[in-house]
Short mmCIF file of C-alpha atoms and ligand atoms in Angstrom, two decimals:
data_model
loop_
_atom_site.label_atom_id
_atom_site.label_comp_id
_atom_site.label_asym_id
_atom_site.label_seq_id
_atom_site.Cartn_x
_atom_site.Cartn_y
_atom_site.Cartn_z
CA MET H 899 116.39 52.00 106.61
CA GLY H 900 120.04 50.96 106.62
CA THR H 901 121.00 54.54 107.45
CA ALA H 902 118.34 54.72 110.18
CA LEU H 903 119.68 51.46 111.67
CA ALA H 904 123.23 52.84 111.62
CA LEU H 905 122.11 56.05 113.35
CA ALA H 906 120.30 53.96 115.98
CA GLU H 907 123.64 52.42 116.97
CA ARG H 908 124.85 55.82 118.18
CA GLY H 909 122.43 55.61 121.08
CA ARG H 910 122.99 51.98 122.02
CA GLY H 911 123.74 51.61 125.70
CA ARG H 912 122.85 55.24 126.47
CA THR H 913 119.09 55.66 126.05
CA ALA H 914 117.55 53.35 128.70
CA PRO H 915 114.73 53.09 129.57
CA ASN H 916 113.88 54.26 126.05
CA PRO H 917 114.79 52.30 122.91
CA ASN H 918 117.71 53.46 120.76
CA VAL H 919 115.84 54.40 117.60
CA GLY H 920 117.14 55.85 114.32
CA CYS H 921 115.20 57.99 111.84
CA VAL H 922 115.92 59.36 108.37
CA ILE H 923 113.64 61.70 106.43
CA VAL H 924 113.92 61.63 102.65
CA ARG H 925 112.31 64.04 100.22
CA GLU H 926 112.74 63.72 96.48
CA ASP H 927 115.70 61.34 96.92
CA ARG H 928 117.48 63.72 99.28
CA VAL H 929 118.06 63.17 102.98
CA VAL H 930 116.55 66.21 104.71
CA GLY H 931 116.63 65.04 108.33
CA ARG H 932 118.45 62.50 110.50
CA GLY H 933 117.94 61.66 114.12
CA TRP H 934 118.71 59.12 116.83
CA THR H 935 117.51 58.82 120.41
CA GLN H 936 119.60 61.07 122.60
CA VAL H 937 121.37 60.18 125.86
CA GLY H 938 118.82 59.44 128.58
CA GLY H 939 116.10 58.69 126.01
CA ARG H 940 114.99 62.17 124.84
CA PRO H 941 114.60 63.79 122.39
CA HIS H 942 113.38 60.83 120.37
CA ALA H 943 114.93 60.08 116.98
CA GLU H 944 111.87 61.29 115.05
CA ALA H 945 111.73 64.62 116.92
CA MET H 946 115.38 65.25 116.11
CA ALA H 947 115.02 64.29 112.42
CA LEU H 948 111.83 66.35 111.97
CA ALA H 949 113.46 69.37 113.62
CA GLU H 950 116.34 69.12 111.17
CA ALA H 951 114.01 68.67 108.19
CA GLY H 952 111.78 71.63 109.10
CA ALA H 953 109.41 72.48 106.23
CA ASN H 954 111.17 69.90 104.03
CA ALA H 955 109.35 67.15 105.93
CA ARG H 956 106.12 68.01 104.08
CA GLY H 957 105.38 65.23 101.61
CA ALA H 958 108.52 63.33 102.62
CA THR H 959 109.09 59.70 103.63
CA ALA H 960 110.27 59.00 107.18
CA TYR H 961 112.26 55.80 107.72
CA VAL H 962 112.22 54.82 111.36
CA THR H 963 113.47 51.70 113.14
CA LEU H 964 110.52 51.59 115.57
CA GLU H 965 106.86 52.59 115.39
CA PRO H 966 106.52 56.31 116.28
CA CYS H 967 105.21 56.60 119.84
CA ALA H 968 101.59 57.45 120.55
CA HIS H 969 101.97 58.63 124.14
CA GLN H 970 102.40 62.15 125.41
CA SER H 971 105.05 62.49 128.10
CA PRO H 972 106.10 65.40 130.29
CA ARG H 973 109.46 64.99 128.53
CA GLY H 974 108.12 65.51 125.01
CA PRO H 975 105.26 65.18 122.53
CA ALA H 976 104.15 61.93 120.84
CA CYS H 977 106.21 61.29 117.70
CA SER H 978 103.19 60.13 115.70
CA ASP H 979 101.62 63.58 116.36
CA LEU H 980 104.86 65.27 115.27
CA MET H 981 104.80 63.28 112.00
CA ILE H 982 101.19 64.35 111.38
CA GLU H 983 101.91 68.01 112.18
CA ALA H 984 104.92 67.94 109.85
CA ASP H 985 102.68 66.55 107.09
CA VAL H 986 104.94 63.66 106.06
CA ALA H 987 103.45 61.53 103.28
CA ARG H 988 104.76 58.10 104.28
CA VAL H 989 106.29 56.32 107.25
CA VAL H 990 108.41 53.18 106.74
CA ALA H 991 109.01 51.33 110.01
CA ALA H 992 111.06 48.28 110.89
CA LEU H 993 109.22 47.17 114.03
CA GLY H 994 106.05 47.81 116.01
CA ASP H 995 106.56 49.21 119.50
CA PRO H 996 105.72 46.60 122.18
CA ASP H 997 105.36 49.34 124.84
CA ALA H 998 101.70 49.10 125.94
CA ARG H 999 101.37 52.90 125.65
CA THR H 1000 101.96 52.67 121.88
CA ALA H 1001 101.51 49.01 120.73
CA GLY H 1002 100.08 49.73 117.28
CA GLN H 1003 98.38 53.01 118.20
CA GLY H 1004 101.19 55.02 116.61
CA PHE H 1005 100.55 53.35 113.25
CA THR H 1006 96.77 53.67 113.66
CA ARG H 1007 97.06 57.38 114.35
CA LEU H 1008 99.32 57.94 111.33
CA GLU H 1009 96.99 56.01 109.01
CA ALA H 1010 93.93 57.84 110.34
CA ALA H 1011 95.66 61.08 109.35
CA GLY H 1012 96.14 59.81 105.78
CA ILE H 1013 99.84 58.90 106.09
CA ALA H 1014 100.87 55.71 104.24
CA VAL H 1015 102.54 53.22 106.60
CA THR H 1016 104.84 50.35 105.61
CA ARG H 1017 105.81 47.95 108.40
CA GLY H 1018 108.38 45.20 108.87
CA VAL H 1019 111.25 46.57 106.74
CA ARG H 1020 114.55 45.02 107.95
CA ALA H 1021 112.80 43.92 111.12
CA ASN H 1022 115.44 41.37 112.18
CA GLU H 1023 118.20 43.94 112.10
CA ALA H 1024 116.04 46.34 114.11
CA ARG H 1025 115.34 43.60 116.65
CA ARG H 1026 119.07 43.13 117.09
CA SER H 1027 119.67 46.87 117.24
CA MET H 1028 117.08 47.37 120.01
CA ALA H 1029 117.75 44.09 121.80
CA GLY H 1030 118.13 45.85 125.17
CA PHE H 1031 114.76 47.57 125.05
CA LEU H 1032 112.99 44.54 123.58
CA THR H 1033 114.46 42.15 126.16
CA ARG H 1034 113.40 44.52 128.96
CA GLN H 1035 109.88 44.66 127.49
CA ALA H 1036 109.58 40.89 126.95
CA LEU H 1037 111.52 39.44 129.88
CA GLY H 1038 111.71 42.30 132.40
CA ARG H 1039 115.51 42.32 132.52
CA PRO H 1040 118.46 43.70 130.54
CA HIS H 1041 119.89 41.99 127.46
CA VAL H 1042 122.94 39.99 128.59
CA THR H 1043 126.16 39.50 126.64
CA LEU H 1044 128.70 37.09 128.09
CA LYS H 1045 132.30 37.77 127.11
CA LEU H 1046 135.00 35.12 127.45
CA ALA H 1047 138.62 35.32 126.34
CA THR H 1048 140.07 31.82 126.08
CA SER H 1049 143.08 29.88 124.91
CA LEU H 1050 142.63 27.26 122.18
CA ASP H 1051 142.17 24.67 124.91
CA GLY H 1052 139.34 26.62 126.55
CA CYS H 1053 141.17 28.16 129.52
CA ILE H 1054 140.41 31.68 130.80
CA ALA H 1055 143.43 31.84 133.10
CA MET H 1056 146.54 29.98 134.25
CA ALA H 1057 146.10 27.63 137.19
CA ASP H 1058 147.43 30.42 139.46
CA GLY H 1059 144.67 32.74 138.20
CA SER H 1060 146.79 35.00 135.99
CA SER H 1061 144.94 35.98 132.81
CA ARG H 1062 146.74 39.09 131.57
CA TRP H 1063 146.83 38.88 128.75
CA ILE H 1064 145.33 35.97 126.87
CA THR H 1065 144.28 37.95 123.80
CA GLY H 1066 146.17 40.60 121.85
CA PRO H 1067 145.63 44.35 121.54
CA GLN H 1068 143.09 44.25 118.67
CA ALA H 1069 140.82 41.84 120.55
CA ARG H 1070 141.11 43.91 123.71
CA MET H 1071 140.24 47.09 121.80
CA HIS H 1072 137.21 45.34 120.35
CA ALA H 1073 136.17 44.32 123.86
CA HIS H 1074 136.45 47.96 124.93
CA LEU H 1075 134.21 49.00 122.05
CA GLU H 1076 131.69 46.43 123.26
CA ARG H 1077 131.88 47.95 126.74
CA SER H 1078 130.91 51.34 125.33
CA ARG H 1079 127.69 49.81 124.00
CA HIS H 1080 126.50 48.60 127.42
CA GLU H 1081 125.13 50.55 130.36
CA ALA H 1082 126.71 48.13 132.85
CA ILE H 1083 129.55 45.59 133.12
CA LEU H 1084 129.55 42.79 135.68
CA VAL H 1085 132.30 40.63 137.15
CA GLY H 1086 132.39 38.17 140.03
CA ARG H 1087 134.13 38.53 143.33
CA GLY H 1088 136.90 36.15 142.16
CA THR H 1089 137.78 38.38 139.20
CA TYR H 1090 137.52 41.51 141.31
CA ASP H 1091 139.99 40.06 143.82
CA ALA H 1092 142.34 38.59 141.17
CA ASP H 1093 142.44 41.43 138.65
CA SER H 1094 141.04 44.62 140.30
CA PRO H 1095 139.59 45.42 136.87
CA ARG H 1096 138.87 49.04 135.97
CA LEU H 1097 136.20 48.05 133.43
CA ASP H 1098 136.50 51.43 131.72
CA VAL H 1099 136.56 52.25 128.02
CA ARG H 1100 140.13 52.93 126.95
CA LEU H 1101 139.50 54.05 123.38
CA PRO H 1102 140.27 57.52 122.08
CA GLY H 1103 137.10 59.61 122.02
CA LEU H 1104 135.05 57.10 124.03
CA GLU H 1105 136.67 57.56 127.45
CA ASP H 1106 133.46 59.08 128.83
CA ARG H 1107 131.47 55.95 127.96
CA GLY H 1108 132.51 54.04 131.08
CA PRO H 1109 129.55 51.86 132.11
CA MET H 1110 128.24 51.22 135.62
CA ARG H 1111 130.45 48.61 137.35
CA VAL H 1112 128.54 45.75 138.93
CA LEU H 1113 130.00 43.14 141.28
CA LEU H 1114 128.30 39.76 141.78
CA SER H 1115 128.93 38.56 145.30
CA SER H 1116 126.86 37.06 148.05
CA THR H 1117 129.40 38.21 150.64
CA ALA H 1118 130.70 41.66 149.59
CA GLU H 1119 129.02 44.66 151.15
CA ASP H 1120 129.60 48.26 150.14
CA VAL H 1121 132.39 48.47 147.58
CA PRO H 1122 133.09 52.11 146.63
CA GLY H 1123 132.53 52.76 142.91
CA TRP H 1124 130.69 49.46 142.44
CA THR H 1125 127.07 48.32 142.59
CA VAL H 1126 126.92 44.98 144.38
CA ILE H 1127 124.24 42.42 143.53
CA ALA H 1128 123.80 39.10 145.30
CA ALA H 1129 122.39 36.92 142.52
CA PRO H 1130 122.37 36.91 138.69
CA ARG H 1131 118.62 37.60 138.52
CA ASP H 1132 119.18 40.88 140.41
CA ILE H 1133 120.35 42.45 137.13
CA ALA H 1134 116.63 43.14 136.57
CA THR H 1135 116.74 45.70 139.39
CA LEU H 1136 119.64 47.78 138.05
CA PRO H 1137 118.30 51.24 137.24
CA SER H 1138 118.46 52.40 133.60
CA VAL H 1139 120.37 49.32 132.45
CA ASP H 1140 119.05 47.63 129.30
CA HIS H 1141 122.36 46.05 128.19
CA ILE H 1142 124.81 44.34 130.54
CA LEU H 1143 128.17 42.84 129.64
CA VAL H 1144 129.20 39.92 131.87
CA GLU H 1145 133.00 39.69 131.85
CA GLY H 1146 133.49 36.62 134.02
CA GLY H 1147 135.11 34.75 135.59
CA ALA H 1148 134.21 31.10 135.28
CA ALA H 1149 131.86 30.87 138.27
CA VAL H 1150 129.92 33.92 137.18
CA ALA H 1151 129.76 32.87 133.52
CA SER H 1152 128.46 29.47 134.59
CA ALA H 1153 125.92 30.97 137.00
CA PHE H 1154 124.48 33.22 134.27
CA LEU H 1155 124.30 30.33 131.79
CA ALA H 1156 122.73 27.99 134.34
CA ALA H 1157 120.11 30.65 135.09
CA GLU H 1158 119.30 30.96 131.33
CA LEU H 1159 120.28 34.60 131.47
CA VAL H 1160 122.71 34.86 128.55
CA ASP H 1161 121.40 36.21 125.22
CA ARG H 1162 124.66 36.69 123.34
CA LEU H 1163 128.12 35.13 123.56
CA LEU H 1164 131.33 36.95 122.62
CA LEU H 1165 134.15 34.42 122.43
CA TYR H 1166 137.65 35.77 121.86
CA ARG H 1167 140.01 32.86 121.18
CA ALA H 1168 143.77 33.33 121.25
CA PRO H 1169 146.16 31.00 119.36
CA ILE H 1170 147.79 29.78 122.58
CA LEU H 1171 147.61 26.59 124.63
CA ILE H 1172 147.62 26.79 128.43
CA GLY H 1173 146.98 23.23 129.63
CA GLY H 1174 145.99 22.62 133.22
CA GLY H 1175 144.61 26.17 133.48
CA LYS H 1176 141.23 27.48 134.65
CA PRO H 1177 138.46 26.20 132.36
CA ALA H 1178 136.09 28.83 130.97
CA LEU H 1179 133.05 27.16 132.49
CA ARG H 1180 131.98 24.99 135.38
CA ASP H 1181 128.69 23.12 135.68
CA ILE H 1182 125.90 24.93 133.81
CA GLY H 1183 123.20 22.46 134.76
CA LEU H 1184 123.38 20.31 131.63
CA THR H 1185 122.31 16.69 132.18
CA ASP H 1186 121.54 15.60 128.63
CA LEU H 1187 123.94 16.33 125.76
CA SER H 1188 121.09 16.68 123.27
CA ALA H 1189 119.81 19.66 125.27
CA ALA H 1190 123.06 21.51 124.51
CA HIS H 1191 122.23 21.65 120.80
CA ALA H 1192 120.11 24.23 118.96
CA ARG H 1193 120.67 26.84 121.62
CA TRP H 1194 123.29 29.06 120.01
CA THR H 1195 123.19 30.52 116.50
CA PRO H 1196 126.43 31.82 114.99
CA PHE H 1197 126.05 35.48 114.11
CA ASP H 1198 129.56 36.74 113.38
CA ALA H 1199 133.11 35.40 113.12
CA ARG H 1200 136.18 37.44 112.37
CA GLN H 1201 139.88 37.71 112.85
CA LEU H 1202 141.16 40.39 115.26
CA GLY H 1203 144.93 40.43 114.81
CA MET H 1204 146.12 36.99 115.95
CA ASP H 1205 142.84 36.21 117.73
CA ARG H 1206 139.51 34.89 116.56
CA LEU H 1207 136.21 36.44 117.59
CA GLU H 1208 133.01 34.40 117.41
CA VAL H 1209 129.61 35.87 118.28
CA TYR H 1210 126.63 33.64 119.01
CA GLU H 1211 123.02 34.50 119.78
CA ARG H 1212 120.70 32.51 121.99
CA GLU H 1213 117.78 30.89 120.20
CA ARG H 1214 114.72 32.12 122.05
CA ASN H 1215 111.12 32.01 121.08
CA GLU H 1216 109.79 34.35 123.72
CA ALA H 1217 111.99 37.44 123.05
N1 LIG Y 2230 139.86 35.27 130.26
C1 LIG Y 2230 138.74 35.85 130.64
O1 LIG Y 2230 137.84 36.16 129.83
C2 LIG Y 2230 138.54 36.14 132.10
C3 LIG Y 2230 137.55 37.07 132.47
C4 LIG Y 2230 137.37 37.30 133.82
C5 LIG Y 2230 138.12 36.63 134.76
N2 LIG Y 2230 139.08 35.77 134.37
C6 LIG Y 2230 139.86 35.02 135.36
O2 LIG Y 2230 138.95 34.17 136.03
C7 LIG Y 2230 139.40 33.98 137.37
C8 LIG Y 2230 138.24 34.26 138.32
O3 LIG Y 2230 137.20 33.35 138.04
P1 LIG Y 2230 136.50 32.58 139.22
O4 LIG Y 2230 135.60 31.56 138.61
O5 LIG Y 2230 137.52 32.14 140.18
O6 LIG Y 2230 135.67 33.75 139.95
P2 LIG Y 2230 134.49 34.70 139.47
O7 LIG Y 2230 133.55 33.95 138.61
O8 LIG Y 2230 135.05 35.97 138.95
O9 LIG Y 2230 133.83 35.06 140.87
C9 LIG Y 2230 133.34 34.04 141.72
C10 LIG Y 2230 132.57 34.71 142.83
O10 LIG Y 2230 131.44 35.40 142.27
C11 LIG Y 2230 130.37 35.29 143.18
N3 LIG Y 2230 129.34 34.48 142.56
C12 LIG Y 2230 129.45 33.58 141.57
N4 LIG Y 2230 128.25 33.02 141.31
C13 LIG Y 2230 127.38 33.60 142.12
C14 LIG Y 2230 125.99 33.48 142.31
N5 LIG Y 2230 125.25 32.62 141.58
N6 LIG Y 2230 125.41 34.25 143.24
C15 LIG Y 2230 126.15 35.10 143.97
N7 LIG Y 2230 127.47 35.27 143.82
C16 LIG Y 2230 128.07 34.52 142.91
C17 LIG Y 2230 130.90 34.59 144.42
O11 LIG Y 2230 131.38 35.60 145.28
P3 LIG Y 2230 131.16 35.47 146.89
O12 LIG Y 2230 131.99 34.31 147.28
O13 LIG Y 2230 131.60 36.78 147.42
O14 LIG Y 2230 129.69 35.22 147.05
C18 LIG Y 2230 132.03 33.77 143.85
O15 LIG Y 2230 132.98 33.44 144.82
C19 LIG Y 2230 140.55 34.91 137.59
O16 LIG Y 2230 141.72 34.13 137.46
C20 LIG Y 2230 140.44 35.90 136.44
O17 LIG Y 2230 141.71 36.39 136.05
C21 LIG Y 2230 139.32 35.51 133.05
#
């Protein structure tokens, strides 16, 4: 399942509206097929892995990060049918598919055909891996990561607005890798005017991964090369976007937090003091300090050159 989860990452940010799934087929302790959801959502991971396995799939175990689909589509057959046709002996899945067209029917179909099914293996990791798809299914909007690069004293820019650069090259490269895992990146009008950001992926081999550029502004009209939205909640209307990276500035970060639209925080902290600069956040609608607690769970912390990266996830019961 660990291998299937790793393969699933290859599709992250490129498979919407389909989930980025990974699949590994193992026969007699040998991997005979590997697959991951392809760009645009098809072929599915299972179809790719079964095609690679060929006749070796007979009697094998398929490890898959999501329940094989039960629905026929003009774009391809149902993966549960493909598993049955290939005569696999066992399917090990991390998560059930919340899509109403499958929702347990994939498992039912497999079991009715005599295939052993194990569910719930490494489910939390799979939830994280498919956060975009699952957030879209549960909340009807993309999964939102808010990125902030701050000084030790919590500033995102000097008082005059200059913010290049707060963090060092390793942190900036990491931020570019994060960009490649999102279908869209959003900044506010203030950042657009101050920095004219390119928001592309400047990493060797990933230059073609440049996400859709989205500008939040209630006043801007057509901006060539950008999709303009007028309010944070409009992210729900962006076509084929299941992951969006919000890159600031302070007004935008605060607006997304106030609207309860942030699922993950990426905080890059540089060992510098600015003093009297632009604070990372404005009012986020907090009136009671106790309400600030138990909202963010630390997920990762690491050193990137001179800078510190901390990743937090929003505690949410509904997603
Ligand atoms: N260190 C970092 O991580 C980082 C990242 C990005 C930016 N920055 C710095 O941050 C500064 C810019 O931040 P900022 O706070 O001045 O500006 P900003 O957040 O980038 O943009 C503010 C603008 O976004 C639009 N906006 C914000 N909330 C909105 C809402 N709820 N609905 C509709 N539109 C909304 C408005 O545009 P309209 O007025 O057109 O409606 C508003 O004027 C710059 O100095 C930049 O260099 C730092």
